[in-house]
Amino acid sequence: MTASVDAILSPDTYADPDAMDALFTRLRRDDPVHRVEHPEYRPFWAITKFADIQEVERQPEAFLNAPRTFLRTLAYEERARAATGGNPALLRSLVFMDAPDHAKYRKLTQAWFMPGRIRVLEEELRTLAKEVIDEMAARGGTCDFAADVAPYYPVRVIMRLLGVPRSDEPLILQLTQEIFGSDDPDVQAARTMTASLADTVKVFADYFRDLTADRRRHPADDLATLFAQAEIDGRPMADHESVSYYILVATAGHDTTSSSIAGGLLALIKHPGELQRLRADASLWPGAVDEMVRWVSPVRHFFRTATKDYDLRGKRIAAGDSLMLCYPSANRDEEAFEDPFAFRVDRPANRHIAFGYGPHLCLGMHMARMEMRIFYEELLRRIADVELAGDPAWLASTNVGGLKRLPIRFTMA
Ligand code: HEM
């Protein structure tokens, strides 16, 4: 299986859905717990079966999020260590934490993200969705939905949650895209503001430090106020952890949702029968949103590191080994889903793991579902016809991916 070794590491694989599906289908069939070795990376195991990813994620004491959380080259890890004084990650947010800190930090915002709490934001989100759709309509019948429309709604939602003023939208948009899309040549070419990921993080850090200081003086109903007042073990949350929390919410909730919205529209264009069913029966929306998220699986992986020797599907994982949890593969697993390559808005018992699983399960999952449902309810109310006006293109990214170009032609009702 040597050809697949390089492909799983290459951002280009994730920019080509057919190549990605072919690679993962082959791995699931021939070597679902596959050892990847390459001179530019520390070795790891690629975990491609749904049941195996659940088995790993449900044992957080055996498989840690730190110290290796994402796929990074050895050179990147060395640069990060130099910048942080020894830590291979630049930030210290939930996704880089394990017990006991993880639960303490997660508890700070957990209640805020629960369905009952976020329901009060429904009308505000609807207003934001209508505004973005009005801007789309003003483009006069054609647009690049992935670049011109999809990113603006989640970024406005996130800014509302955090308490960032609307005038700072371009800054937040560019910074979040640089953090997640940084492998893609188009993103590299557009990199005007900052020269490297470490610089991007520093711009964010300065910005959010000022926002926290402001909320200490002027509290409001937002996450910035919650972070400003938060205490861990009886002391105010430290600066680095507070900035990391902001960056996590700003980035985790942005490209993921934007990619799911754009990928969802492409799925509807390619499956007009499913679009007709949604137009006829709005009660299908909650399930349709989950099918879109499964279909797109924008988070390509997270890593875990074993604390002890462990046998997984007949392979011996040694203490200290790391594992790449390949979510897009799990969400096409023939043993977990009936007809996994079909897009079905009424897929029964759609227990996908695009939001992860276990104690790190996506904190913004209910928010993402509500956001997407509201956006699509408003879009389908306004749009009469939509079709492709050119070839779609996907981001070359091993981390969070999805469409970067989706040229469409549309008529508003
Ligand atoms: C379709 C959209 C989204 C997808 C596919 C997604 C996916 C994920 C995944 C796969 C994880 C890691 C889970 C694990 O390790 O098991 C995660 C964690 C997280 N997500 Fe999301 N996410 C989405 C939207 C959001 C939104 C809108 C927010 C916030 C506004 C958010 C905030 C977070 C946070 C804070 C974590 C860290 C949780 C922890 O480590 O305890 N996400 N997400």
XYZ file of C-alpha atoms and ligand atoms in Angstrom:
456
model
C 0.000 0.000 0.000
C 2.952 2.372 -0.475
C 1.118 4.685 -2.935
C -1.491 5.529 -0.299
C 1.146 6.445 2.283
C 2.033 9.683 0.541
C -1.549 10.373 -0.548
C -2.893 10.538 3.004
C -0.259 13.177 3.793
C -0.814 15.260 0.682
C -3.157 18.277 0.847
C -3.948 17.650 -2.846
C -5.733 14.375 -2.001
C -8.256 16.325 0.080
C -8.830 18.752 -2.832
C -10.054 15.838 -4.969
C -13.073 14.085 -3.373
C -12.845 11.110 -5.757
C -9.176 10.539 -4.899
C -9.916 10.908 -1.189
C -12.819 8.433 -1.349
C -10.762 5.951 -3.407
C -7.864 6.124 -0.949
C -10.047 5.653 2.120
C -12.155 2.905 0.538
C -8.956 1.009 -0.226
C -7.592 1.525 3.284
C -10.869 0.416 4.933
C -10.859 -2.730 2.814
C -7.163 -3.675 2.853
C -5.541 -2.171 5.927
C -7.926 -0.195 8.168
C -5.312 0.369 10.886
C -2.486 1.425 8.614
C 1.047 2.407 9.657
C 2.204 5.576 7.856
C 5.938 6.309 7.685
C 7.506 9.233 5.873
C 10.806 11.061 6.470
C 9.112 14.466 6.920
C 6.618 13.269 9.561
C 6.657 11.351 12.797
C 5.098 7.934 12.036
C 1.441 7.315 12.906
C -1.463 4.908 12.425
C -4.267 5.918 10.031
C -7.594 4.747 11.543
C -10.245 4.566 8.837
C -13.121 2.447 10.229
C -16.104 4.041 12.018
C -16.115 1.495 14.886
C -12.355 1.867 15.484
C -12.534 5.671 15.728
C -15.359 5.346 18.265
C -13.356 2.741 20.200
C -10.392 5.146 20.408
C -12.416 8.290 21.218
C -14.413 6.645 23.981
C -11.197 5.933 25.938
C -9.693 9.368 26.623
C -7.378 8.032 29.347
C -5.815 5.565 26.871
C -5.694 7.990 23.905
C -4.730 11.603 24.606
C -5.301 14.748 22.531
C -1.881 16.138 23.544
C 0.888 16.326 22.508
C 0.026 15.541 18.869
C -3.375 16.903 17.823
C -3.049 17.492 14.049
C -0.924 16.290 11.156
C 2.152 18.535 11.071
C 5.562 18.088 9.484
C 8.577 17.567 11.733
C 9.835 20.955 10.531
C 6.567 22.644 11.595
C 6.666 20.988 15.018
C 10.247 22.196 15.484
C 9.323 25.779 14.566
C 6.338 25.662 16.960
C 8.565 24.288 19.752
C 11.001 27.152 19.209
C 8.161 29.709 19.246
C 6.488 28.307 22.392
C 9.536 27.209 24.380
C 9.007 23.477 23.986
C 5.371 22.871 23.095
C 4.655 21.418 19.614
C 1.330 23.369 19.531
C 1.066 27.172 19.392
C -2.178 27.286 21.381
C -3.633 25.729 24.516
C -7.317 25.240 23.831
C -9.766 22.368 24.477
C -8.614 20.307 21.520
C -5.034 20.272 22.886
C -6.131 19.379 26.444
C -6.754 16.164 28.400
C -8.021 15.331 31.894
C -8.206 17.041 34.303
C -7.909 20.430 32.533
C -10.102 19.573 29.548
C -13.270 19.146 31.639
C -12.587 22.340 33.630
C -12.202 24.462 30.502
C -15.043 22.793 28.619
C -17.396 23.431 31.534
C -16.893 27.189 31.124
C -18.884 27.283 27.879
C -20.750 23.961 27.788
C -24.051 25.365 29.115
C -23.809 28.356 26.760
C -23.798 26.009 23.731
C -26.734 23.801 24.819
C -29.828 23.708 22.549
C -32.076 25.402 25.149
C -29.647 28.318 25.572
C -28.863 28.949 21.908
C -32.546 28.885 20.917
C -32.775 32.537 22.059
C -30.419 33.415 19.196
C -32.679 31.912 16.494
C -34.214 35.204 15.324
C -30.852 37.016 15.314
C -29.381 34.208 13.194
C -32.339 34.386 10.825
C -31.707 38.103 10.345
C -28.043 37.404 9.569
C -29.004 34.649 7.093
C -31.487 36.950 5.287
C -28.856 39.670 5.059
C -26.308 37.318 3.447
C -28.972 36.022 1.027
C -29.899 39.626 0.131
C -26.230 40.246 -0.675
C -26.230 37.109 -2.826
C -29.374 38.278 -4.661
C -27.720 41.644 -5.327
C -25.003 39.836 -7.307
C -27.534 39.501 -10.114
C -27.884 35.809 -10.880
C -24.338 34.441 -10.731
C -21.801 34.093 -7.955
C -19.104 31.918 -6.524
C -21.202 30.540 -3.680
C -18.199 29.054 -1.818
C -16.173 32.283 -1.841
C -18.797 35.059 -2.032
C -21.642 33.722 0.127
C -20.987 30.684 2.359
C -18.183 32.131 4.555
C -20.005 35.364 5.461
C -22.902 33.894 7.388
C -20.883 31.696 9.830
C -18.355 34.478 10.383
C -21.158 36.874 11.365
C -22.683 34.260 13.657
C -19.294 33.649 15.336
C -18.690 37.375 15.700
C -22.078 37.717 17.374
C -21.292 34.832 19.767
C -17.886 36.231 20.663
C -18.985 39.870 20.795
C -16.682 41.148 18.025
C -17.880 44.361 16.306
C -19.126 44.001 12.743
C -16.511 46.425 11.405
C -13.810 43.817 12.151
C -15.347 41.183 9.821
C -12.566 41.321 7.173
C -9.889 40.799 9.832
C -11.644 37.826 11.452
C -12.469 36.281 8.067
C -8.911 36.434 6.798
C -7.325 35.229 10.018
C -9.587 32.187 10.403
C -9.037 31.188 6.796
C -5.277 31.522 7.153
C -5.232 29.314 10.230
C -7.176 26.478 8.617
C -6.559 26.775 4.895
C -2.874 27.366 5.182
C -1.774 24.442 2.925
C -3.730 25.691 -0.077
C -1.757 27.601 -2.749
C -4.638 30.088 -3.249
C -4.620 30.911 0.455
C -0.825 31.220 0.423
C -1.045 33.623 -2.528
C -3.689 35.733 -0.777
C -1.638 35.879 2.435
C -1.286 39.628 2.728
C -1.649 40.269 6.406
C 0.713 37.852 8.078
C 3.747 35.868 7.000
C 3.321 32.638 8.979
C 0.915 30.757 11.195
C 2.758 31.959 14.307
C 2.254 35.560 13.132
C -1.450 34.888 12.454
C -1.831 33.607 16.007
C -0.065 36.695 17.355
C -2.395 39.091 15.490
C -5.386 37.195 16.935
C -3.851 37.186 20.434
C -3.366 40.965 20.484
C -6.878 41.529 19.188
C -8.631 39.278 21.720
C -6.536 40.519 24.660
C -7.937 44.002 23.990
C -11.485 42.632 23.686
C -11.232 40.822 27.059
C -9.935 43.984 28.746
C -12.888 45.889 27.282
C -15.448 43.325 28.584
C -13.945 43.483 32.080
C -15.035 47.146 32.057
C -18.240 46.746 29.982
C -19.865 43.282 30.376
C -22.329 42.109 27.657
C -24.240 38.937 26.656
C -21.387 37.258 24.761
C -18.526 34.760 25.089
C -15.951 37.571 25.470
C -17.641 38.541 28.749
C -17.769 34.904 29.810
C -14.008 34.526 29.131
C -13.253 37.840 30.880
C -15.028 36.642 34.037
C -14.032 32.951 33.858
C -12.133 31.347 36.710
C -10.123 28.124 36.666
C -9.282 26.662 40.096
C -10.405 29.937 41.698
C -8.155 32.157 39.560
C -8.929 34.224 36.438
C -8.273 32.252 33.243
C -4.642 32.859 32.151
C -3.964 35.037 29.122
C -2.660 32.277 26.827
C -5.619 29.960 27.593
C -8.124 32.791 27.163
C -6.687 33.787 23.761
C -6.577 30.104 22.759
C -10.277 29.731 23.663
C -11.240 32.695 21.468
C -9.192 31.351 18.575
C -10.732 27.895 18.985
C -14.317 29.198 18.846
C -13.521 31.630 16.009
C -11.822 28.990 13.879
C -13.681 25.773 14.829
C -17.050 27.303 14.049
C -16.180 29.039 10.819
C -14.692 27.049 7.927
C -16.399 23.875 9.149
C -19.877 25.417 8.879
C -19.089 27.393 5.734
C -17.786 24.215 4.017
C -20.871 22.258 5.096
C -23.189 24.958 3.726
C -21.374 25.157 0.373
C -20.950 21.364 0.100
C -24.620 20.969 1.001
C -25.664 23.208 -1.891
C -23.482 21.272 -4.335
C -25.080 18.030 -3.104
C -28.563 19.494 -3.693
C -27.603 20.694 -7.193
C -26.272 17.236 -8.038
C -29.295 15.476 -6.490
C -32.278 17.524 -7.707
C -34.719 14.858 -6.489
C -33.534 15.440 -2.912
C -33.934 19.203 -3.369
C -37.526 18.668 -4.549
C -38.272 16.549 -1.494
C -36.989 19.293 0.807
C -39.080 21.892 -0.979
C -42.138 19.698 -0.489
C -41.527 18.779 3.152
C -39.738 21.221 5.497
C -39.824 18.683 8.340
C -36.957 16.907 6.537
C -34.544 19.804 7.283
C -32.979 18.668 10.577
C -32.074 15.286 9.032
C -30.978 16.924 5.770
C -28.545 19.161 7.643
C -26.927 16.145 9.294
C -26.693 14.396 5.932
C -24.923 17.475 4.522
C -22.442 17.441 7.401
C -21.823 13.688 6.936
C -21.500 14.185 3.173
C -18.939 16.976 3.481
C -17.119 15.808 6.666
C -15.098 19.043 6.656
C -12.844 18.018 9.557
C -10.445 15.621 7.859
C -8.837 14.300 11.034
C -7.820 14.716 14.648
C -4.908 12.877 16.252
C -4.690 10.912 19.496
C -1.596 9.542 21.276
C -1.672 6.152 23.065
C -0.721 6.089 26.764
C -0.354 2.281 26.820
C 0.076 -0.657 24.457
C -3.261 -1.424 22.820
C -4.534 -3.966 20.296
C -6.764 -2.461 17.632
C -8.156 -4.689 14.869
C -5.225 -7.072 15.303
C -2.532 -4.381 15.193
C -0.320 -3.646 18.204
C -0.391 0.113 18.939
C 2.558 0.843 21.269
C 2.464 3.369 24.128
C 3.530 6.718 22.654
C 2.296 5.926 19.108
C -0.079 8.392 17.515
C -3.285 7.759 15.585
C -4.925 9.792 12.847
C -8.726 9.549 13.137
C -9.967 9.862 9.549
C -13.553 11.160 9.924
C -14.414 11.375 6.185
C -13.518 7.698 5.888
C -15.632 6.680 8.912
C -18.572 8.562 7.403
C -18.365 6.451 4.220
C -17.833 3.170 6.071
C -19.929 0.462 4.396
C -20.302 -1.318 7.767
C -21.744 1.775 9.479
C -23.993 3.224 6.738
C -26.297 1.680 4.208
C -25.288 2.878 0.748
C -22.744 5.360 2.191
C -21.984 7.047 -1.148
C -25.634 8.069 -1.649
C -26.799 11.533 -0.525
C -30.184 11.026 1.186
C -31.948 13.844 3.006
C -34.024 11.305 4.951
C -31.173 8.915 5.843
C -32.497 6.922 8.817
C -30.413 6.761 12.035
C -27.672 8.957 10.623
C -25.101 8.461 13.402
C -22.210 10.104 11.538
C -19.081 11.242 13.378
C -18.314 14.441 11.455
C -18.678 16.200 14.841
C -16.368 13.666 16.513
C -17.301 11.438 19.428
C -16.611 11.093 23.165
C -15.544 13.842 25.590
C -14.218 16.126 22.805
C -17.459 15.879 20.788
C -17.956 19.205 18.987
C -19.109 21.809 21.458
C -20.729 23.898 18.711
C -22.639 20.980 17.158
C -26.130 22.270 18.087
C -25.157 25.768 16.983
C -23.887 24.460 13.630
C -27.106 22.486 13.052
C -29.338 25.430 13.939
C -27.250 27.814 11.821
C -27.404 25.586 8.762
C -31.113 24.812 9.086
C -32.011 28.515 9.339
C -29.773 29.418 6.397
C -31.293 26.780 4.139
C -34.872 27.533 5.188
C -34.277 31.145 4.140
C -32.342 30.267 0.975
C -34.982 27.868 -0.361
C -37.717 30.378 0.445
C -35.955 32.930 -1.794
C -34.293 30.965 -4.573
C -36.344 29.572 -7.480
C -33.609 27.815 -9.502
C -29.958 27.058 -9.054
C -27.422 25.308 -11.292
C -23.677 24.975 -11.706
C -22.025 27.698 -13.784
C -18.514 26.199 -13.808
C -16.328 23.579 -12.175
C -16.242 23.402 -8.380
C -12.823 23.308 -6.653
C -11.834 22.101 -3.195
C -9.299 23.447 -0.732
C -5.974 21.603 -0.583
C -5.914 21.064 3.158
C -5.208 18.053 5.360
C -6.960 19.730 8.283
C -10.337 21.388 7.647
C -11.391 21.242 4.027
C -14.258 21.783 1.650
C -15.161 23.769 -1.436
C -13.172 26.884 -2.217
C -14.993 27.602 -5.525
C -18.630 26.866 -6.393
C -19.714 28.943 -9.418
C -23.531 28.990 -9.659
C -26.286 30.570 -11.734
C -29.520 31.256 -9.873
C -32.897 32.960 -10.099
C -34.550 34.481 -7.090
C -38.277 33.842 -6.632
C -20.504 21.634 10.542
C -19.801 22.295 11.413
C -18.820 21.685 12.388
C -18.128 20.493 12.332
C -18.167 19.437 11.237
C -17.329 20.404 13.540
C -16.509 19.334 13.857
C -15.783 19.205 15.041
C -14.944 18.078 15.371
C -14.708 16.852 14.485
C -14.415 18.296 16.606
C -13.454 17.385 17.371
C -14.232 16.303 18.044
C -13.386 15.194 18.606
O -12.154 15.332 18.810
O -13.975 14.132 18.867
C -14.919 19.583 17.045
C -14.604 20.163 18.250
C -15.022 21.431 18.599
N -15.890 22.260 17.906
Fe -16.794 21.849 16.168
N -17.540 21.525 14.291
C -18.447 22.326 13.639
C -18.944 23.550 14.063
C -18.605 24.162 15.238
C -19.149 25.408 15.703
C -20.217 26.243 14.972
C -18.500 25.708 16.877
C -18.644 26.901 17.777
C -19.342 27.970 17.561
C -17.596 24.609 17.166
C -16.791 24.518 18.271
C -16.025 23.430 18.618
C -15.223 23.354 19.830
C -15.097 24.439 20.895
C -14.588 22.091 19.832
C -13.632 21.508 20.867
C -14.356 20.565 21.795
C -13.437 19.855 22.782
O -12.256 19.599 22.456
O -13.907 19.558 23.899
N -17.680 23.700 16.145
N -15.764 20.101 16.078
